[in-house]
Short mmCIF file of C-alpha atoms in Angstrom, two decimals:
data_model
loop_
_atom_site.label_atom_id
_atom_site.label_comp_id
_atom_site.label_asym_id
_atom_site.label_seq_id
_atom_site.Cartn_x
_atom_site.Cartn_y
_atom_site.Cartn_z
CA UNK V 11 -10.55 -100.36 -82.41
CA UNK V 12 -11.02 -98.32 -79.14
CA UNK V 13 -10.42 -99.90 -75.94
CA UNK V 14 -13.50 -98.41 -74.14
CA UNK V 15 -16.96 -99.81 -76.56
CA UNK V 16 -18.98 -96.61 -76.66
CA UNK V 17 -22.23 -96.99 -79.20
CA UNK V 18 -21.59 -95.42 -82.31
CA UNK V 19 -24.66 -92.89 -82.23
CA UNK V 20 -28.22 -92.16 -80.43
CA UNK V 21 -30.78 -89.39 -80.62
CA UNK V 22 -33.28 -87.75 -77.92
CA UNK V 23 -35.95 -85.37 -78.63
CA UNK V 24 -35.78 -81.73 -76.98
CA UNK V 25 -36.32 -82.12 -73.13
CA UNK V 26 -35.73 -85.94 -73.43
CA UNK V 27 -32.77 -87.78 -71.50
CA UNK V 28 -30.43 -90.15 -72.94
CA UNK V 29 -27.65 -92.46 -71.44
CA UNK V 30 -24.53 -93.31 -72.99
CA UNK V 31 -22.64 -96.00 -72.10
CA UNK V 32 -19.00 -96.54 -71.97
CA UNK V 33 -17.72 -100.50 -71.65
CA UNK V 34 -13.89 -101.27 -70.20
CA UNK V 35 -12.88 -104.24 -68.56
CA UNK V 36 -11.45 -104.97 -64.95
CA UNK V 37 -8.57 -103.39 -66.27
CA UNK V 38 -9.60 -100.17 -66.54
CA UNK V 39 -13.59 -98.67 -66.22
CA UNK V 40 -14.06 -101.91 -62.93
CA UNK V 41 -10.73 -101.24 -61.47
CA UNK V 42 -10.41 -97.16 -60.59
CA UNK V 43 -12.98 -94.56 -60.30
CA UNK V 44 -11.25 -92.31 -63.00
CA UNK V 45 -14.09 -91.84 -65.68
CA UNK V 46 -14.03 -88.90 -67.89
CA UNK V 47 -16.44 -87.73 -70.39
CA UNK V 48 -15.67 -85.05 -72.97
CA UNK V 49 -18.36 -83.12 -75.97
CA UNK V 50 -16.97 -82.32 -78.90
CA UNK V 51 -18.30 -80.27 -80.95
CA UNK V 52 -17.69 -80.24 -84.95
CA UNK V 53 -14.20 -78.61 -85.09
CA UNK V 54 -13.70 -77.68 -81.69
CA UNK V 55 -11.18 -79.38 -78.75
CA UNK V 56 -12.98 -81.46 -76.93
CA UNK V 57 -14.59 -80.09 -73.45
CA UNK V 58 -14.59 -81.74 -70.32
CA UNK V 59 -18.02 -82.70 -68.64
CA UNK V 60 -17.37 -84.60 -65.88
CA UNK V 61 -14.53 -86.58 -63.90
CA UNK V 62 -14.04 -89.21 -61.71
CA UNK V 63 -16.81 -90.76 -62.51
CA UNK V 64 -19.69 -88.08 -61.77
CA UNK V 65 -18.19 -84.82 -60.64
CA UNK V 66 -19.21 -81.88 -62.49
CA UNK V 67 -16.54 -79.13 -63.42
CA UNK V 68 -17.29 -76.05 -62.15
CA UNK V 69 -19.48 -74.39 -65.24
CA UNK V 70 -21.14 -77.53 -66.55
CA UNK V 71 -24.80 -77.66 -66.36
CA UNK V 72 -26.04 -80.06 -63.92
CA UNK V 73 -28.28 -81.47 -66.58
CA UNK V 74 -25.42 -83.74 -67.30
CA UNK V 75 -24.86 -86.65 -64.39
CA UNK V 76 -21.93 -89.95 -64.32
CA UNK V 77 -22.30 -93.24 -62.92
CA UNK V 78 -20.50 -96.40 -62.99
CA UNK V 79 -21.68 -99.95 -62.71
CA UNK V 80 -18.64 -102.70 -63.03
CA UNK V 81 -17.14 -102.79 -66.20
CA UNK V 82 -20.14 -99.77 -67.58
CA UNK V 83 -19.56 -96.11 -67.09
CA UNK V 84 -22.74 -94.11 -68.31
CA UNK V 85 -23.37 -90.58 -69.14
CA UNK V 86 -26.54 -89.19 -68.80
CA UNK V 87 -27.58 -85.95 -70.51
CA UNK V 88 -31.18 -84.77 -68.79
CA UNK V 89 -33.72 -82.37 -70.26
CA UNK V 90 -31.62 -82.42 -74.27
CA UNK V 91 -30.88 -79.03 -75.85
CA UNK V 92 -30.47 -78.15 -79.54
CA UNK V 93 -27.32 -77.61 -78.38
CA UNK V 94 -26.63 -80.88 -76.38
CA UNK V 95 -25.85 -82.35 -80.15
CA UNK V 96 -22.23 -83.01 -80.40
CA UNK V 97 -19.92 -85.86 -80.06
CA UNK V 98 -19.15 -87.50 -77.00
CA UNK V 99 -16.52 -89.73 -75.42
CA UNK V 100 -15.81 -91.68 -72.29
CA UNK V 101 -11.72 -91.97 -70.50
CA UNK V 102 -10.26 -93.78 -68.41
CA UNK V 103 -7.11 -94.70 -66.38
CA UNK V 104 -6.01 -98.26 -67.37
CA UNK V 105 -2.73 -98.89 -65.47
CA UNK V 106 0.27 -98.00 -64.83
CA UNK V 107 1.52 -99.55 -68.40
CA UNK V 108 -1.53 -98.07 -70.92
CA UNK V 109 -2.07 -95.45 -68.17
CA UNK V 110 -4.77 -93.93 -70.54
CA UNK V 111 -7.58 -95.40 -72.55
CA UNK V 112 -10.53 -93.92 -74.97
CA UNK V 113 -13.89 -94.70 -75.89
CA UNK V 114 -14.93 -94.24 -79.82
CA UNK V 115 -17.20 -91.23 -79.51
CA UNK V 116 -20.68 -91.36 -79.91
CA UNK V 117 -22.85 -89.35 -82.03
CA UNK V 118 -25.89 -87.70 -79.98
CA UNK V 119 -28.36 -86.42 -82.17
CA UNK V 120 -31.08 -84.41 -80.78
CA UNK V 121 -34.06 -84.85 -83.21
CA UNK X 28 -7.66 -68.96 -65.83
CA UNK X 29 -5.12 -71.43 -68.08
CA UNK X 30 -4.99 -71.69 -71.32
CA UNK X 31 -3.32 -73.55 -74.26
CA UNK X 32 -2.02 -72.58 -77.33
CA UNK X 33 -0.04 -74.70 -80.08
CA UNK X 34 1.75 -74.19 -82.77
CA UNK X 35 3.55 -76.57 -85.80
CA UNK X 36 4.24 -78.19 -89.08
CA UNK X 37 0.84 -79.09 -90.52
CA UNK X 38 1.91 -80.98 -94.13
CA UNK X 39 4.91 -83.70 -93.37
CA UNK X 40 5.64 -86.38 -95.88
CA UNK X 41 6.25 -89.74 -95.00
CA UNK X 42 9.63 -90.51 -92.91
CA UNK X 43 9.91 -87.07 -91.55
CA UNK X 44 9.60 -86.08 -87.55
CA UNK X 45 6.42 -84.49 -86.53
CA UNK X 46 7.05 -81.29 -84.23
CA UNK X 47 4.54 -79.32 -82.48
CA UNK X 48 4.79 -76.88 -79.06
CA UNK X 49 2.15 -76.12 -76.50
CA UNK X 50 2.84 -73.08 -74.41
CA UNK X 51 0.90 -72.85 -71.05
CA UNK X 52 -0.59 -69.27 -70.06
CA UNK X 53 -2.28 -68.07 -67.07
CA UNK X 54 -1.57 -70.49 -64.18
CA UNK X 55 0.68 -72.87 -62.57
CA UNK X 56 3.10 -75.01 -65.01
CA UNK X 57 4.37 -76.91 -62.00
CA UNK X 58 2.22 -79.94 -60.28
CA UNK X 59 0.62 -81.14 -63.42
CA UNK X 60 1.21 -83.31 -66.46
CA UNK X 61 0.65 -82.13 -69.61
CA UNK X 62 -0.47 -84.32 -72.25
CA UNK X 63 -0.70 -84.86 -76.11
CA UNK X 64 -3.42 -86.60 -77.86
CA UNK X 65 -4.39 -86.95 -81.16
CA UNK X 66 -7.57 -87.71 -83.16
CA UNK X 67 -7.23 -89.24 -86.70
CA UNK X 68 -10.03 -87.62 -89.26
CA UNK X 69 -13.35 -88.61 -88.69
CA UNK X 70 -12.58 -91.12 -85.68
CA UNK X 71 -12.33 -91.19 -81.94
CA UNK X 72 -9.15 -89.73 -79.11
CA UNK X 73 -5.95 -91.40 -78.80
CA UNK X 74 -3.66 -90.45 -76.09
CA UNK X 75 -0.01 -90.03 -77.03
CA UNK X 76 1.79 -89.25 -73.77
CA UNK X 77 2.59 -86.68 -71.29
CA UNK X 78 5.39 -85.07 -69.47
CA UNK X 79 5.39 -83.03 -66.19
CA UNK X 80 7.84 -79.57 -65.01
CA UNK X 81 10.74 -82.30 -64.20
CA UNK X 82 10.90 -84.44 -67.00
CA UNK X 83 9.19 -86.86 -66.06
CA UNK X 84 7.29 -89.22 -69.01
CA UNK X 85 5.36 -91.69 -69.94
CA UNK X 86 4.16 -92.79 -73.43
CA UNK X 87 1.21 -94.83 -75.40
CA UNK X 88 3.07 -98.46 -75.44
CA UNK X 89 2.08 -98.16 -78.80
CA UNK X 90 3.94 -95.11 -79.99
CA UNK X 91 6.56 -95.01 -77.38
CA UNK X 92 9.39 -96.47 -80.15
CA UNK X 93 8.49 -93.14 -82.20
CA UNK X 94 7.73 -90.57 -79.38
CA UNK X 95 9.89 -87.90 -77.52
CA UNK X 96 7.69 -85.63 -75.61
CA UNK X 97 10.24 -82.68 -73.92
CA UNK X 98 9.62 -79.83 -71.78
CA UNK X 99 10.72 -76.26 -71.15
CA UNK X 100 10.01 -74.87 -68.02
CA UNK X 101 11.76 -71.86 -68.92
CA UNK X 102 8.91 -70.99 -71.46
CA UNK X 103 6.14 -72.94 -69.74
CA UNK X 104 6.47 -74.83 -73.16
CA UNK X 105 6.34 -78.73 -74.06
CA UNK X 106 6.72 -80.18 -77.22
CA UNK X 107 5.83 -83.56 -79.03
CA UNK X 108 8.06 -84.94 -81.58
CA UNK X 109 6.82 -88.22 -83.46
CA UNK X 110 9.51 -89.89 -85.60
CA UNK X 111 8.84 -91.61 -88.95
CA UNK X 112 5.82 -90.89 -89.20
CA UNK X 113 3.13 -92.43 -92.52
CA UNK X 114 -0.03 -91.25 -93.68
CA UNK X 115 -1.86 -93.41 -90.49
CA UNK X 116 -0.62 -90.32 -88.19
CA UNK X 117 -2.72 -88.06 -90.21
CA UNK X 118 -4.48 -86.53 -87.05
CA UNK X 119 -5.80 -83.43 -85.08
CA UNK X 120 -3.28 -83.19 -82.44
CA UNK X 121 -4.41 -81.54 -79.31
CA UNK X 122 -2.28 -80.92 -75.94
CA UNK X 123 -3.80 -80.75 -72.39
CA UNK X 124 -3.24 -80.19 -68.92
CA UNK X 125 -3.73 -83.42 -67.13
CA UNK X 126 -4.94 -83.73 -63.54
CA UNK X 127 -3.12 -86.66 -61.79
CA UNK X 128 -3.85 -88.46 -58.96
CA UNK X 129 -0.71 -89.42 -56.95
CA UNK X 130 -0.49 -93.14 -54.97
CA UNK X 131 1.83 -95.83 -55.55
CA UNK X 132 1.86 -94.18 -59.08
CA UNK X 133 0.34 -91.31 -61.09
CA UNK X 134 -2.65 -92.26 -62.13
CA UNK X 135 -4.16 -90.01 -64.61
CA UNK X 136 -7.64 -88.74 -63.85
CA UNK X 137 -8.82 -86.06 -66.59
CA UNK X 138 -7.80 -83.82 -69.27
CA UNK X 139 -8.42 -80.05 -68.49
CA UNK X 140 -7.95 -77.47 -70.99
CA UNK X 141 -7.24 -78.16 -73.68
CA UNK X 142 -5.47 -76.68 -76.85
CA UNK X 143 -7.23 -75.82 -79.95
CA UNK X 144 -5.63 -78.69 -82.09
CA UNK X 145 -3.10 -78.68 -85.07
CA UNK X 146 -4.09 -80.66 -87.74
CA UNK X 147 -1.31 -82.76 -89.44
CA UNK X 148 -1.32 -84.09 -92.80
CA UNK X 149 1.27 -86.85 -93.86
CA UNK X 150 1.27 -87.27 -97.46
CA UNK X 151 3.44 -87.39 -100.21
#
């Protein structure tokens, strides 16, 4: 079992937006503003998309945005692509004793 | 522009010592931590640990009793050694450059490349 509760899968249609959500606790997601999300695709190393909670690497389409509410961490993916579909998982910093904690992955499927 | 590569045993049976080595090109080996983390068939990221230029570690409470993450500045090279290991450490192992914010602590922020995994099989 993960320590971040990311849902397992959801699915857009082609110039849709979806939200995924990433739940910690106080310990981790509340406490610090050090939220990462990563898409993965099928055999590939995983691909940073944005950090600290909604900074976007240089590169990365502004189509994807990060926000934070308490305990909730959300990626939003604006205006889905074909090639949006892919797996996707939510970070965080959790102390100086776990130090790092993931979220499941979730399965975005763009219908 | 950095980049990872890794290299290492990818069939182990049970009881043996996992060994893999990430070698950093392109950019600065100092001021970071670099990081392993591993991802079990079919499921989600788990990170191991991670070591910066002087040594410095920490570890997954978790797996610290079985983990021994070493570096070699020499070679811009780290390595990840997991003791004992069973069939449950049948993963995708991938190493990255981790970006660090320093306080009171390190607090670990992102993960930023990354290498192109090593899959490891325990069996017997």
């Amino acid at each position: 079992q993960s320590a971040l509760t990311q849902p397992a899968s959801v699915s857009g249609s082609p110039g849709q937006s979806i939200t995924i959500s990433c739940t910690g606790t106080s310990s981790d997601v509340g406490s610090y503003n050090l939220v990462s999300w990563y898409q993965q695709h099928p055999g590939k190393a995983p691909k940073l998309m944005i950090y600290e909670v909604s900074k976007r690497p240089s590169g990365v389409s502004n189509r994807f945005s990060g926000s934070k509410s308490g305990n909730t961490a959300s990626l939003t993916i604006s205006g889905l692509q074909a090639e949006d579909e892919a797996d996707y998982y939510c970070c965080s910093y959790a102390g100086s004793s776990t130090h790092v904690v993931f979220g499941g992955g979730t399965k975005l499927t763009v219908l | 522009q950095v980049q990872l590569q890794q290299w290492g045993a990818g069939l182990l049976k049970p009881s043996e010592t996992l060994s893999l080595t990430c070698a950093v090109y392109g950019g600065s080996f100092s001021g970071y931590y670099w990081s392993w983390i591993r991802q079990p068939p079919g499921k989600g990221l788990e990170w191991i640990g991670e070591i910066n230029h002087s040594g410095s570690t920490n570890y997954n409470p978790s797996l610290k009793s079985r983990v021994t993450i070493s570096v070699d500045t020499s070679k811009n090279q780290f390595s990840l050694k997991l003791s004992s290991v069973t069939a449950a450490d049948t993963a995708v192992y991938y190493c990255a450059r981790c970006i660090t914010i320093f306080g009171v602590v390190i607090m670990e922020s992102w993960f930023d490349p990354w290498g192109q995994g090593t899959l490891v099989t325990v069996s017997s």
